[in-house]
mmCIF file of C-alpha atoms in Angstrom:
data_model
loop_
_atom_site.group_PDB
_atom_site.id
_atom_site.type_symbol
_atom_site.label_atom_id
_atom_site.label_comp_id
_atom_site.label_asym_id
_atom_site.label_seq_id
_atom_site.Cartn_x
_atom_site.Cartn_y
_atom_site.Cartn_z
ATOM 1 C CA UNK A 3 224.704 65.491 21.241
ATOM 2 C CA UNK A 4 226.475 63.907 18.274
ATOM 3 C CA UNK A 5 229.380 66.367 18.566
ATOM 4 C CA UNK A 6 229.333 66.847 22.352
ATOM 5 C CA UNK A 7 232.967 65.831 22.738
ATOM 6 C CA UNK A 8 234.007 68.458 20.214
ATOM 7 C CA UNK A 9 231.928 71.106 22.033
ATOM 8 C CA UNK A 10 233.492 70.180 25.374
ATOM 9 C CA UNK A 11 236.944 70.465 23.863
ATOM 10 C CA UNK A 12 236.134 73.902 22.426
ATOM 11 C CA UNK A 13 234.841 75.124 25.805
ATOM 12 C CA UNK A 14 237.892 73.750 27.610
ATOM 13 C CA UNK A 15 240.190 75.435 25.101
ATOM 14 C CA UNK A 16 238.339 78.718 25.642
ATOM 15 C CA UNK A 17 238.663 78.341 29.414
ATOM 16 C CA UNK A 18 242.385 77.698 29.035
ATOM 17 C CA UNK A 19 242.750 80.747 26.784
ATOM 18 C CA UNK A 20 240.902 82.978 29.258
ATOM 19 C CA UNK A 21 242.929 81.635 32.183
ATOM 20 C CA UNK A 22 246.158 82.391 30.341
ATOM 21 C CA UNK A 23 244.952 85.941 29.741
ATOM 22 C CA UNK A 24 243.896 86.298 33.390
ATOM 23 C CA UNK A 25 247.221 84.878 34.599
ATOM 24 C CA UNK A 26 249.126 87.557 32.687
ATOM 25 C CA UNK A 27 246.952 90.338 34.095
ATOM 26 C CA UNK A 28 247.066 88.897 37.613
ATOM 27 C CA UNK A 29 250.862 88.643 37.486
ATOM 28 C CA UNK A 30 251.153 92.253 36.293
ATOM 29 C CA UNK A 31 248.776 93.389 39.042
ATOM 30 C CA UNK A 32 250.800 91.495 41.640
ATOM 31 C CA UNK A 33 254.022 93.138 40.434
ATOM 32 C CA UNK A 34 252.427 96.587 40.638
ATOM 33 C CA UNK A 35 251.213 95.809 44.157
ATOM 34 C CA UNK A 36 254.741 94.833 45.150
ATOM 35 C CA UNK A 37 256.065 98.197 43.961
ATOM 36 C CA UNK A 38 253.217 100.071 45.671
ATOM 37 C CA UNK A 39 253.771 98.100 48.893
ATOM 38 C CA UNK A 40 257.309 99.459 49.212
ATOM 39 C CA UNK A 41 256.097 103.050 48.779
ATOM 40 C CA UNK A 42 253.227 102.508 51.216
ATOM 41 C CA UNK A 43 255.530 101.001 53.857
ATOM 42 C CA UNK A 44 258.010 103.872 53.651
ATOM 43 C CA UNK A 45 255.238 106.462 53.765
ATOM 44 C CA UNK A 46 253.524 104.861 56.753
ATOM 45 C CA UNK A 47 256.802 104.567 58.670
ATOM 46 C CA UNK A 48 257.535 108.255 58.015
ATOM 47 C CA UNK A 49 254.142 109.224 59.426
ATOM 48 C CA UNK A 50 254.521 106.885 62.413
ATOM 49 C CA UNK A 51 257.823 108.552 63.208
ATOM 50 C CA UNK A 52 256.010 111.898 63.402
ATOM 51 C CA UNK A 53 253.310 110.297 65.565
ATOM 52 C CA UNK A 54 255.801 109.299 68.291
ATOM 53 C CA UNK A 55 256.201 105.707 67.084
ATOM 54 C CA UNK A 56 259.797 106.248 65.969
ATOM 55 C CA UNK A 57 260.906 102.628 66.127
ATOM 56 C CA UNK A 58 257.810 101.145 64.507
ATOM 57 C CA UNK A 59 258.164 99.308 61.212
ATOM 58 C CA UNK A 60 255.397 98.610 58.707
ATOM 59 C CA UNK A 61 255.320 96.007 55.963
ATOM 60 C CA UNK A 62 252.904 94.696 53.348
ATOM 61 C CA UNK A 63 253.040 91.007 52.510
ATOM 62 C CA UNK A 64 251.506 89.233 49.506
ATOM 63 C CA UNK A 65 250.476 85.633 50.129
ATOM 64 C CA UNK A 66 249.943 83.177 47.258
ATOM 65 C CA UNK A 67 248.103 79.895 47.826
ATOM 66 C CA UNK A 68 248.428 76.929 45.471
ATOM 67 C CA UNK A 69 245.181 75.149 44.581
ATOM 68 C CA UNK A 70 244.010 72.825 41.790
ATOM 69 C CA UNK A 71 242.286 74.627 38.941
ATOM 70 C CA UNK A 72 243.920 77.975 39.659
ATOM 71 C CA UNK A 73 245.988 80.237 37.435
ATOM 72 C CA UNK A 74 249.388 79.126 36.148
ATOM 73 C CA UNK A 75 251.839 81.858 37.239
ATOM 74 C CA UNK A 76 255.606 81.265 37.241
ATOM 75 C CA UNK A 77 255.137 77.495 37.244
ATOM 76 C CA UNK A 78 252.681 77.488 40.155
ATOM 77 C CA UNK A 79 248.914 76.925 40.105
ATOM 78 C CA UNK A 80 247.644 79.771 42.269
ATOM 79 C CA UNK A 81 244.289 80.526 43.831
ATOM 80 C CA UNK A 82 242.577 83.615 42.411
ATOM 81 C CA UNK A 83 239.450 85.705 42.722
ATOM 82 C CA UNK A 84 238.138 89.014 41.387
ATOM 83 C CA UNK A 85 241.051 90.891 43.021
ATOM 84 C CA UNK A 86 243.811 88.722 41.571
ATOM 85 C CA UNK A 87 246.163 86.131 43.040
ATOM 86 C CA UNK A 88 247.305 88.114 46.101
ATOM 87 C CA UNK A 89 246.104 87.858 49.667
ATOM 88 C CA UNK A 90 247.429 91.080 51.148
ATOM 89 C CA UNK A 91 248.214 91.463 54.843
ATOM 90 C CA UNK A 92 249.558 94.442 56.802
ATOM 91 C CA UNK A 93 252.327 93.622 59.272
ATOM 92 C CA UNK A 94 253.736 95.852 61.984
ATOM 93 C CA UNK A 95 256.574 95.812 64.475
ATOM 94 C CA UNK A 96 255.760 98.388 67.162
ATOM 95 C CA UNK A 97 258.879 97.736 69.254
ATOM 96 C CA UNK A 98 262.388 96.702 68.125
ATOM 97 C CA UNK A 99 263.116 92.996 68.358
ATOM 98 C CA UNK A 100 259.487 91.845 68.429
ATOM 99 C CA UNK A 101 259.408 90.947 64.748
ATOM 100 C CA UNK A 102 256.627 91.616 62.274
ATOM 101 C CA UNK A 103 253.151 90.465 63.278
ATOM 102 C CA UNK A 104 249.669 90.981 61.751
ATOM 103 C CA UNK A 105 248.425 94.495 62.435
ATOM 104 C CA UNK A 106 245.011 93.306 63.627
ATOM 105 C CA UNK A 107 246.540 91.100 66.341
ATOM 106 C CA UNK A 108 249.383 93.156 67.784
ATOM 107 C CA UNK A 109 248.719 96.879 67.990
ATOM 108 C CA UNK A 110 247.148 98.487 71.059
ATOM 109 C CA UNK A 111 244.173 100.842 70.769
ATOM 110 C CA UNK A 112 246.287 103.987 70.622
ATOM 111 C CA UNK A 113 248.764 102.383 68.229
ATOM 112 C CA UNK A 114 245.980 101.181 65.954
ATOM 113 C CA UNK A 115 244.549 104.706 65.796
ATOM 114 C CA UNK A 116 247.886 106.160 64.780
ATOM 115 C CA UNK A 117 248.563 103.365 62.302
ATOM 116 C CA UNK A 118 245.218 103.880 60.591
ATOM 117 C CA UNK A 119 245.806 107.633 60.448
ATOM 118 C CA UNK A 120 249.264 107.085 58.967
ATOM 119 C CA UNK A 121 247.864 104.698 56.335
ATOM 120 C CA UNK A 122 244.981 107.010 55.410
ATOM 121 C CA UNK A 123 247.342 109.962 55.164
ATOM 122 C CA UNK A 124 249.594 108.112 52.700
ATOM 123 C CA UNK A 125 246.611 106.917 50.647
ATOM 124 C CA UNK A 126 244.952 110.350 50.451
ATOM 125 C CA UNK A 127 245.675 110.871 46.762
ATOM 126 C CA UNK A 128 244.452 107.417 45.725
ATOM 127 C CA UNK A 129 241.491 107.080 48.080
ATOM 128 C CA UNK A 130 238.081 107.959 46.630
ATOM 129 C CA UNK A 131 236.174 107.680 49.931
ATOM 130 C CA UNK A 132 234.593 111.137 50.425
ATOM 131 C CA UNK A 133 234.121 111.053 54.213
ATOM 132 C CA UNK A 134 236.472 109.730 56.898
ATOM 133 C CA UNK A 135 235.332 109.236 60.496
ATOM 134 C CA UNK A 136 237.850 108.984 63.347
ATOM 135 C CA UNK A 137 236.246 108.082 66.667
ATOM 136 C CA UNK A 138 238.473 108.986 69.625
ATOM 137 C CA UNK A 139 241.696 108.673 67.672
ATOM 138 C CA UNK A 140 243.364 110.385 70.646
ATOM 139 C CA UNK A 141 243.193 107.153 72.655
ATOM 140 C CA UNK A 142 246.559 106.453 74.246
ATOM 141 C CA UNK A 143 248.331 109.604 73.040
ATOM 142 C CA UNK A 144 249.389 112.784 74.835
ATOM 143 C CA UNK A 145 249.087 116.457 74.052
ATOM 144 C CA UNK A 146 252.288 116.793 72.028
ATOM 145 C CA UNK A 147 251.361 113.915 69.723
ATOM 146 C CA UNK A 148 247.763 115.160 69.712
ATOM 147 C CA UNK A 149 248.865 118.346 67.975
ATOM 148 C CA UNK A 150 250.662 116.308 65.311
ATOM 149 C CA UNK A 151 247.553 114.170 64.840
ATOM 150 C CA UNK A 152 245.566 117.385 64.473
ATOM 151 C CA UNK A 153 247.902 118.550 61.725
ATOM 152 C CA UNK A 154 247.594 115.254 59.835
ATOM 153 C CA UNK A 155 243.806 115.247 60.165
ATOM 154 C CA UNK A 156 243.664 118.806 58.859
ATOM 155 C CA UNK A 157 245.801 117.759 55.875
ATOM 156 C CA UNK A 158 243.348 114.903 55.222
ATOM 157 C CA UNK A 159 240.528 117.419 55.406
ATOM 158 C CA UNK A 160 241.875 119.164 52.318
ATOM 159 C CA UNK A 161 241.048 116.089 50.218
ATOM 160 C CA UNK A 162 238.204 114.512 52.213
ATOM 161 C CA UNK A 163 235.468 115.433 54.620
ATOM 162 C CA UNK A 164 236.878 114.458 58.034
ATOM 163 C CA UNK A 165 234.736 113.920 61.123
ATOM 164 C CA UNK A 166 236.688 113.445 64.342
ATOM 165 C CA UNK A 167 235.403 112.693 67.838
ATOM 166 C CA UNK A 168 237.998 113.739 70.403
ATOM 167 C CA UNK A 169 238.511 114.674 74.047
ATOM 168 C CA UNK A 170 241.982 116.118 73.442
ATOM 169 C CA UNK A 171 242.072 119.935 73.140
ATOM 170 C CA UNK A 172 245.442 119.919 71.336
ATOM 171 C CA UNK A 173 243.793 117.909 68.557
ATOM 172 C CA UNK A 174 240.410 119.657 68.559
ATOM 173 C CA UNK A 175 242.028 123.057 68.037
ATOM 174 C CA UNK A 176 242.952 122.104 64.448
ATOM 175 C CA UNK A 177 239.376 121.564 63.272
ATOM 176 C CA UNK A 178 237.848 124.089 60.882
ATOM 177 C CA UNK A 179 234.389 123.551 62.399
ATOM 178 C CA UNK A 180 233.650 122.606 65.996
ATOM 179 C CA UNK A 181 230.591 120.826 67.348
ATOM 180 C CA UNK A 182 229.992 120.156 71.031
ATOM 181 C CA UNK A 183 228.024 116.981 71.767
ATOM 182 C CA UNK A 184 226.222 116.813 75.113
ATOM 183 C CA UNK A 185 223.525 114.739 76.800
ATOM 184 C CA UNK A 186 220.624 115.839 78.972
ATOM 185 C CA UNK A 187 217.965 113.957 80.892
ATOM 186 C CA UNK A 188 214.343 114.995 81.263
ATOM 187 C CA UNK A 189 211.185 113.097 82.085
ATOM 188 C CA UNK A 190 213.124 109.855 82.315
ATOM 189 C CA UNK A 191 214.529 110.218 78.798
ATOM 190 C CA UNK A 192 218.047 110.969 77.594
ATOM 191 C CA UNK A 193 218.568 113.215 74.603
ATOM 192 C CA UNK A 194 221.672 114.325 72.737
ATOM 193 C CA UNK A 195 222.384 117.862 71.574
ATOM 194 C CA UNK A 196 224.933 118.922 68.962
ATOM 195 C CA UNK A 197 225.871 122.599 69.171
ATOM 196 C CA UNK A 198 228.227 124.504 66.828
ATOM 197 C CA UNK A 199 230.760 126.656 68.688
ATOM 198 C CA UNK A 200 233.217 129.331 67.634
ATOM 199 C CA UNK A 201 234.992 132.404 68.978
ATOM 200 C CA UNK A 202 234.875 132.864 72.746
ATOM 201 C CA UNK A 203 232.579 129.862 73.151
ATOM 202 C CA UNK A 204 235.116 127.661 71.400
ATOM 203 C CA UNK A 205 237.861 128.939 73.661
ATOM 204 C CA UNK A 206 235.746 128.143 76.724
ATOM 205 C CA UNK A 207 235.095 124.619 75.466
ATOM 206 C CA UNK A 208 238.803 123.989 74.812
ATOM 207 C CA UNK A 209 239.595 125.341 78.277
ATOM 208 C CA UNK A 210 237.026 122.950 79.762
ATOM 209 C CA UNK A 211 238.695 120.089 77.870
ATOM 210 C CA UNK A 212 242.008 121.128 79.435
ATOM 211 C CA UNK A 213 240.432 120.860 82.859
ATOM 212 C CA UNK A 214 238.642 124.050 83.875
ATOM 213 C CA UNK A 215 237.641 127.508 82.689
ATOM 214 C CA UNK A 216 240.198 129.253 84.876
ATOM 215 C CA UNK A 217 242.238 132.150 83.574
ATOM 216 C CA UNK A 218 245.226 129.876 83.015
ATOM 217 C CA UNK A 219 243.173 127.318 81.080
ATOM 218 C CA UNK A 220 241.573 130.058 78.991
ATOM 219 C CA UNK A 221 245.054 131.369 78.140
ATOM 220 C CA UNK A 222 246.193 127.847 77.196
ATOM 221 C CA UNK A 223 243.111 127.407 75.008
ATOM 222 C CA UNK A 224 243.845 130.696 73.233
ATOM 223 C CA UNK A 225 247.419 129.556 72.610
ATOM 224 C CA UNK A 226 246.157 126.290 71.089
ATOM 225 C CA UNK A 227 243.839 128.208 68.757
ATOM 226 C CA UNK A 228 246.660 130.538 67.704
ATOM 227 C CA UNK A 229 249.099 127.656 67.104
ATOM 228 C CA UNK A 230 246.576 125.856 64.910
ATOM 229 C CA UNK A 231 245.761 129.040 63.024
ATOM 230 C CA UNK A 232 249.457 129.742 62.416
ATOM 231 C CA UNK A 233 249.985 126.208 61.101
ATOM 232 C CA UNK A 234 247.045 126.470 58.684
ATOM 233 C CA UNK A 235 248.149 129.859 57.367
ATOM 234 C CA UNK A 236 251.557 128.446 56.434
ATOM 235 C CA UNK A 237 250.007 125.611 54.430
ATOM 236 C CA UNK A 238 247.336 127.638 52.665
#
């Protein structure tokens, strides 16, 4: 312990050196996030426009908190962790004049579904998640928007495995593989069956989703299948 003061000084100097290095990297990371945030916002707004949220605005904010013992960046001592100095928050204005508010606190169920789809669609190239699950993303949207959602989901399916639970035939028609989920009861127990469908069976299921298996519904189901097929053939 005869040179403890010298050892403490050496450790403190090393800590200061490492913090200076971290501050430079954190500042560069924050600048890159700022650039990416602009691109993300524009991309999300473009997708929201297609998803019948024409007046919606999307923004990404970076929050910096000052705390003792943090990193010295631009004359401020900022809180940091393994992800850097930024606390990132998504903000959205779904209707003109409302102002930006946190996404988690303002969007309705249908709006949240479309916002998440828009975000995932923009991030497709950067996202390494292999499988995406959308549970009833058709909540709060109509048939016309459902077809657009189907197109976006199909685009996502070219880069990821996409599983989508839906009750909207305009959306379901765009899937490459269709599974019908049903429940049955026997001997006081409930069981779930998952059945692949295609061809005429698929058309019947889409017609049932429209409302019935009448001749008119069957014709509408066939039109949905043909529209989806025509869209896919143009892209491929």
